[in-house]
Amino acid sequence: MAIINGIVLNTKQYKDNDLLVRILTETAGLRTFLARGAKRPKSKLAGGVQPYTLVTFEGAWPKKESGLGYINDVQSAKMFSRLVDDIEANAYAALIVSLIDATFEENQIITRWYNQLAIALEKLDEQLDPQVIANIFEIQLLVPLGIAPNWRADPISGQTDGRFDYSEKYNGIISEEHFDLDEHRLMLDQKTVFYLRQFSIIDMRQVHEIKMSTKTKRGLQKVIDYIYENQVGLKPRAKVFIEQMHSWQNQLINFRKKTDI
């Protein structure tokens, strides 16, 4: 038996009372474990295999790369109440973990991403803006996804200061003097460009109070969605749900405005 630390990403029912638990482990990357009887009402495993839980358990590693490990006993589990009570925070947590699961191979050691995810869950629980937390992951995961936009400098002149815009043609930022080289650049405002550049290098531990206008948040999401849809070709179900959720929220706001007239 082994003592394993991990973060529960998601679960799937397996037979009547068992669960397949997808976990980002601290030392061995992404693994799937079988939790026998976890769906029984009095199961001691149930509290430790909820999504977005930091868990330490006694179990067995998979014997093969594509095989199942086993969860025999949960020693400790840390759940985050906001991710249970707040549908928006929960949705963005789902987006983050789905992106991590889609980005990395089974058994790939990604301790840095384990640590970043653990910190991000803490930040979400502390009421930080869930979209911004997710945006940081979306931007930084572009590197292991093989896109790696150049956020540092204009690729033609090497310029690092001044006005910039995002260019798919040049896979990154281009300076104002080269705007005419790409008629399809995204025409982003400079606050959006600033945050894109900052988020590409920031450590999650440095993220504290977040104050960002709705306009800038929309600009960030616009370029991130553009890159993922046109260059990566990845759109998790959690992203679709978030878009639908925002649509519902906007419809409710418009309805309330009409009824107040």
CSV table of C-alpha atoms in Angstrom, one decimal:
chain,number,residue,atom,x,y,z
A,1,MET,CA,0.0,0.0,0.0
A,2,ALA,CA,1.0,3.6,-0.6
A,3,ILE,CA,0.1,7.0,0.8
A,4,ILE,CA,-0.9,9.2,-2.1
A,5,ASN,CA,-1.5,13.0,-2.2
A,6,GLY,CA,-3.7,14.3,-5.0
A,7,ILE,CA,-6.5,16.6,-6.2
A,8,VAL,CA,-9.7,15.0,-7.3
A,9,LEU,CA,-10.6,16.3,-10.8
A,10,ASN,CA,-13.8,14.3,-11.5
A,11,THR,CA,-15.6,11.1,-10.8
A,12,LYS,CA,-17.6,8.6,-12.9
A,13,GLN,CA,-20.0,5.9,-11.7
A,14,TYR,CA,-18.6,2.4,-12.0
A,15,LYS,CA,-21.1,-0.4,-11.4
A,16,ASP,CA,-23.8,0.3,-8.8
A,17,ASN,CA,-21.8,1.6,-5.8
A,18,ASP,CA,-18.3,2.2,-7.1
A,19,LEU,CA,-16.6,5.3,-8.5
A,20,LEU,CA,-13.8,5.9,-10.9
A,21,VAL,CA,-11.9,8.8,-9.5
A,22,ARG,CA,-9.7,10.9,-11.8
A,23,ILE,CA,-6.9,12.4,-9.7
A,24,LEU,CA,-4.0,14.8,-10.3
A,25,THR,CA,-1.4,13.2,-8.0
A,26,GLU,CA,1.4,15.2,-6.5
A,27,THR,CA,4.2,13.0,-7.7
A,28,ALA,CA,3.0,10.9,-10.6
A,29,GLY,CA,0.6,13.1,-12.6
A,30,LEU,CA,-2.8,12.1,-13.8
A,31,ARG,CA,-4.1,8.7,-12.7
A,32,THR,CA,-7.5,7.0,-12.3
A,33,PHE,CA,-8.4,5.1,-9.2
A,34,LEU,CA,-11.3,2.8,-8.2
A,35,ALA,CA,-13.1,3.7,-5.0
A,36,ARG,CA,-15.1,0.6,-4.2
A,37,GLY,CA,-18.4,1.3,-2.4
A,38,ALA,CA,-17.9,5.1,-2.5
A,39,LYS,CA,-21.5,5.7,-3.5
A,40,ARG,CA,-22.9,3.8,-0.5
A,41,PRO,CA,-24.7,6.1,2.0
A,42,LYS,CA,-22.3,5.3,4.9
A,43,SER,CA,-19.1,5.0,2.8
A,44,LYS,CA,-16.0,6.4,4.5
A,45,LEU,CA,-14.6,7.2,1.1
A,46,ALA,CA,-17.4,9.5,-0.1
A,47,GLY,CA,-16.2,12.7,1.5
A,48,GLY,CA,-12.7,12.3,0.1
A,49,VAL,CA,-13.5,11.7,-3.6
A,50,GLN,CA,-15.6,14.8,-4.3
A,51,PRO,CA,-14.3,16.9,-7.2
A,52,TYR,CA,-11.8,19.7,-6.3
A,53,THR,CA,-10.9,18.0,-3.0
A,54,LEU,CA,-7.3,17.9,-1.8
A,55,VAL,CA,-7.0,14.3,-0.6
A,56,THR,CA,-4.5,12.1,1.1
A,57,PHE,CA,-5.4,8.4,0.9
A,58,GLU,CA,-4.0,4.9,1.4
A,59,GLY,CA,-4.2,2.9,-1.8
A,60,ALA,CA,-2.4,1.3,-4.7
A,61,TRP,CA,-0.9,2.8,-7.8
A,62,PRO,CA,-2.0,1.4,-11.2
A,63,LYS,CA,0.1,-1.5,-12.3
A,64,LYS,CA,-0.1,-0.4,-15.9
A,65,GLU,CA,-0.1,3.0,-17.5
A,66,SER,CA,-3.7,2.6,-18.6
A,67,GLY,CA,-4.8,0.6,-15.6
A,68,LEU,CA,-6.6,1.5,-12.4
A,69,GLY,CA,-5.3,2.2,-9.0
A,70,TYR,CA,-7.3,1.7,-5.8
A,71,ILE,CA,-8.4,4.0,-3.0
A,72,ASN,CA,-8.7,1.9,0.2
A,73,ASP,CA,-8.9,4.5,2.9
A,74,VAL,CA,-9.0,8.3,3.0
A,75,GLN,CA,-6.7,9.8,5.6
A,76,SER,CA,-7.5,13.4,5.1
A,77,ALA,CA,-9.6,15.5,2.8
A,78,LYS,CA,-9.9,19.3,2.3
A,79,MET,CA,-13.0,20.5,0.5
A,80,PHE,CA,-13.7,24.1,-0.5
A,81,SER,CA,-17.1,25.4,0.5
A,82,ARG,CA,-17.4,28.1,-2.2
A,83,LEU,CA,-16.9,25.5,-4.9
A,84,VAL,CA,-19.9,23.6,-3.5
A,85,ASP,CA,-22.2,26.7,-3.0
A,86,ASP,CA,-21.2,29.0,-5.9
A,87,ILE,CA,-22.2,27.7,-9.3
A,88,GLU,CA,-19.9,30.2,-11.1
A,89,ALA,CA,-16.8,29.3,-9.1
A,90,ASN,CA,-17.6,25.6,-9.6
A,91,ALA,CA,-17.9,26.0,-13.3
A,92,TYR,CA,-14.5,27.7,-13.6
A,93,ALA,CA,-12.9,25.1,-11.4
A,94,ALA,CA,-14.4,22.5,-13.8
A,95,LEU,CA,-12.9,24.4,-16.7
A,96,ILE,CA,-9.4,24.5,-15.2
A,97,VAL,CA,-9.3,20.8,-14.3
A,98,SER,CA,-10.7,19.7,-17.7
A,99,LEU,CA,-8.0,21.8,-19.4
A,100,ILE,CA,-5.3,20.2,-17.3
A,101,ASP,CA,-6.7,16.7,-18.0
A,102,ALA,CA,-6.8,17.4,-21.7
A,103,THR,CA,-3.3,18.9,-21.9
A,104,PHE,CA,-1.1,16.3,-20.2
A,105,GLU,CA,-0.4,12.6,-20.8
A,106,GLU,CA,-1.2,9.9,-18.3
A,107,ASN,CA,1.7,9.4,-15.8
A,108,GLN,CA,3.4,12.6,-16.9
A,109,ILE,CA,5.0,14.2,-13.8
A,110,ILE,CA,3.6,17.7,-13.5
A,111,THR,CA,4.2,18.7,-9.9
A,112,ARG,CA,4.3,22.4,-10.8
A,113,TRP,CA,0.7,22.2,-12.2
A,114,TYR,CA,-0.4,20.2,-9.1
A,115,ASN,CA,0.9,23.0,-6.9
A,116,GLN,CA,-0.6,25.7,-9.1
A,117,LEU,CA,-4.0,24.0,-9.1
A,118,ALA,CA,-4.0,23.6,-5.3
A,119,ILE,CA,-3.3,27.3,-4.9
A,120,ALA,CA,-5.9,28.2,-7.4
A,121,LEU,CA,-8.6,26.3,-5.5
A,122,GLU,CA,-7.6,28.2,-2.4
A,123,LYS,CA,-7.9,31.5,-4.3
A,124,LEU,CA,-11.3,30.5,-5.6
A,125,ASP,CA,-12.4,29.7,-2.1
A,126,GLU,CA,-11.2,33.1,-0.9
A,127,GLN,CA,-13.7,34.8,-3.3
A,128,LEU,CA,-11.2,35.9,-6.0
A,129,ASP,CA,-12.6,36.4,-9.4
A,130,PRO,CA,-13.0,32.9,-10.9
A,131,GLN,CA,-12.8,34.0,-14.5
A,132,VAL,CA,-9.4,35.6,-13.9
A,133,ILE,CA,-8.1,32.5,-12.1
A,134,ALA,CA,-9.2,30.4,-15.0
A,135,ASN,CA,-7.8,32.9,-17.6
A,136,ILE,CA,-4.3,32.5,-16.0
A,137,PHE,CA,-4.5,28.7,-16.5
A,138,GLU,CA,-5.8,29.1,-20.0
A,139,ILE,CA,-3.0,31.4,-21.1
A,140,GLN,CA,-0.2,29.4,-19.4
A,141,LEU,CA,-1.4,26.0,-20.6
A,142,LEU,CA,-0.9,27.2,-24.1
A,143,VAL,CA,2.8,26.4,-23.7
A,144,PRO,CA,2.4,22.6,-23.0
A,145,LEU,CA,-0.4,22.5,-25.6
A,146,GLY,CA,2.2,23.4,-28.2
A,147,ILE,CA,1.0,26.9,-29.2
A,148,ALA,CA,3.2,29.0,-26.9
A,149,PRO,CA,2.4,32.6,-28.1
A,150,ASN,CA,5.1,35.1,-27.9
A,151,TRP,CA,3.9,37.6,-25.2
A,152,ARG,CA,7.4,39.1,-24.6
A,153,ALA,CA,8.4,41.1,-27.6
A,154,ASP,CA,7.6,42.1,-31.2
A,155,PRO,CA,9.2,39.2,-33.2
A,156,ILE,CA,10.4,41.6,-35.9
A,157,SER,CA,12.0,44.5,-34.0
A,158,GLY,CA,12.4,42.9,-30.6
A,159,GLN,CA,10.5,45.8,-29.0
A,160,THR,CA,9.2,45.2,-25.5
A,161,ASP,CA,7.5,48.5,-24.7
A,162,GLY,CA,4.8,50.5,-26.4
A,163,ARG,CA,1.5,49.6,-28.0
A,164,PHE,CA,0.9,46.0,-29.0
A,165,ASP,CA,-1.8,43.8,-30.5
A,166,TYR,CA,-2.3,40.0,-30.9
A,167,SER,CA,-1.5,38.5,-34.2
A,168,GLU,CA,-2.3,34.9,-35.1
A,169,LYS,CA,-0.1,35.3,-38.1
A,170,TYR,CA,2.9,36.0,-35.9
A,171,ASN,CA,1.6,33.8,-33.0
A,172,GLY,CA,1.9,36.6,-30.4
A,173,ILE,CA,2.1,40.3,-30.0
A,174,ILE,CA,3.3,42.7,-32.6
A,175,SER,CA,4.1,46.4,-32.1
A,176,GLU,CA,2.1,49.3,-33.4
A,177,GLU,CA,4.6,50.0,-36.2
A,178,HIS,CA,3.9,46.5,-37.6
A,179,PHE,CA,0.1,46.6,-37.3
A,180,ASP,CA,-0.2,46.9,-41.0
A,181,LEU,CA,1.5,43.5,-41.5
A,182,ASP,CA,-1.6,41.7,-40.2
A,183,GLU,CA,-5.0,43.0,-41.3
A,184,HIS,CA,-6.6,40.2,-39.2
A,185,ARG,CA,-5.0,41.2,-35.8
A,186,LEU,CA,-7.5,41.3,-33.0
A,187,MET,CA,-7.4,45.0,-32.3
A,188,LEU,CA,-7.2,44.6,-28.6
A,189,ASP,CA,-7.2,47.5,-26.1
A,190,GLN,CA,-3.9,48.0,-24.3
A,191,LYS,CA,-5.2,47.0,-20.8
A,192,THR,CA,-6.1,43.6,-22.3
A,193,VAL,CA,-2.7,43.2,-23.8
A,194,PHE,CA,-1.1,44.2,-20.5
A,195,TYR,CA,-3.0,41.5,-18.6
A,196,LEU,CA,-2.3,38.9,-21.3
A,197,ARG,CA,1.4,39.5,-20.9
A,198,GLN,CA,1.3,39.5,-17.1
A,199,PHE,CA,-0.8,36.4,-16.9
A,200,SER,CA,1.5,34.5,-19.1
A,201,ILE,CA,4.3,34.7,-16.5
A,202,ILE,CA,2.6,35.2,-13.1
A,203,ASP,CA,2.8,32.6,-10.4
A,204,MET,CA,-0.5,31.8,-8.8
A,205,ARG,CA,1.0,32.6,-5.4
A,206,GLN,CA,1.3,36.2,-6.6
A,207,VAL,CA,-2.4,36.6,-7.3
A,208,HIS,CA,-4.2,38.4,-4.5
A,209,GLU,CA,-6.8,41.1,-4.8
A,210,ILE,CA,-8.2,41.4,-8.4
A,211,LYS,CA,-9.7,44.5,-9.7
A,212,MET,CA,-10.5,44.5,-13.4
A,213,SER,CA,-13.2,46.2,-15.5
A,214,THR,CA,-15.9,44.2,-17.3
A,215,LYS,CA,-14.6,45.5,-20.6
A,216,THR,CA,-11.0,44.2,-19.9
A,217,LYS,CA,-12.3,40.8,-18.8
A,218,ARG,CA,-14.3,40.6,-22.0
A,219,GLY,CA,-11.2,41.5,-24.0
A,220,LEU,CA,-9.2,38.8,-22.2
A,221,GLN,CA,-11.8,36.2,-22.8
A,222,LYS,CA,-12.1,37.2,-26.4
A,223,VAL,CA,-8.5,36.6,-27.3
A,224,ILE,CA,-8.2,33.4,-25.2
A,225,ASP,CA,-11.3,31.9,-26.8
A,226,TYR,CA,-10.0,32.9,-30.2
A,227,ILE,CA,-6.7,31.1,-29.6
A,228,TYR,CA,-8.3,28.0,-28.2
A,229,GLU,CA,-10.9,27.7,-31.0
A,230,ASN,CA,-8.7,28.6,-33.9
A,231,GLN,CA,-5.2,27.5,-32.9
A,232,VAL,CA,-5.7,24.7,-30.3
A,233,GLY,CA,-9.0,23.3,-31.4
A,234,LEU,CA,-10.1,22.6,-27.8
A,235,LYS,CA,-13.4,23.5,-26.2
A,236,PRO,CA,-14.3,21.6,-23.0
A,237,ARG,CA,-17.9,21.1,-22.0
A,238,ALA,CA,-17.3,23.3,-19.0
A,239,LYS,CA,-16.5,26.2,-21.4
A,240,VAL,CA,-19.8,25.6,-23.2
A,241,PHE,CA,-21.6,25.6,-19.8
A,242,ILE,CA,-20.0,28.9,-18.8
A,243,GLU,CA,-21.0,30.6,-22.0
A,244,GLN,CA,-24.6,29.4,-21.5
A,245,MET,CA,-24.5,30.6,-17.9
A,246,HIS,CA,-23.4,34.0,-18.9
A,247,SER,CA,-26.1,34.1,-21.5
A,248,TRP,CA,-28.7,33.3,-18.9
A,249,GLN,CA,-27.3,36.0,-16.6
A,250,ASN,CA,-27.4,38.6,-19.4
A,251,GLN,CA,-31.0,37.7,-20.2
A,252,LEU,CA,-32.0,38.0,-16.6
A,253,ILE,CA,-30.3,41.5,-16.3
A,254,ASN,CA,-32.1,42.7,-19.5
A,255,PHE,CA,-35.4,41.3,-18.2
A,256,ARG,CA,-35.0,43.2,-14.9
A,257,LYS,CA,-34.1,46.4,-16.7
A,258,LYS,CA,-37.3,46.1,-18.8
A,259,THR,CA,-39.5,45.4,-15.8
A,260,ASP,CA,-38.0,48.4,-13.9
A,261,ILE,CA,-39.1,50.9,-16.7
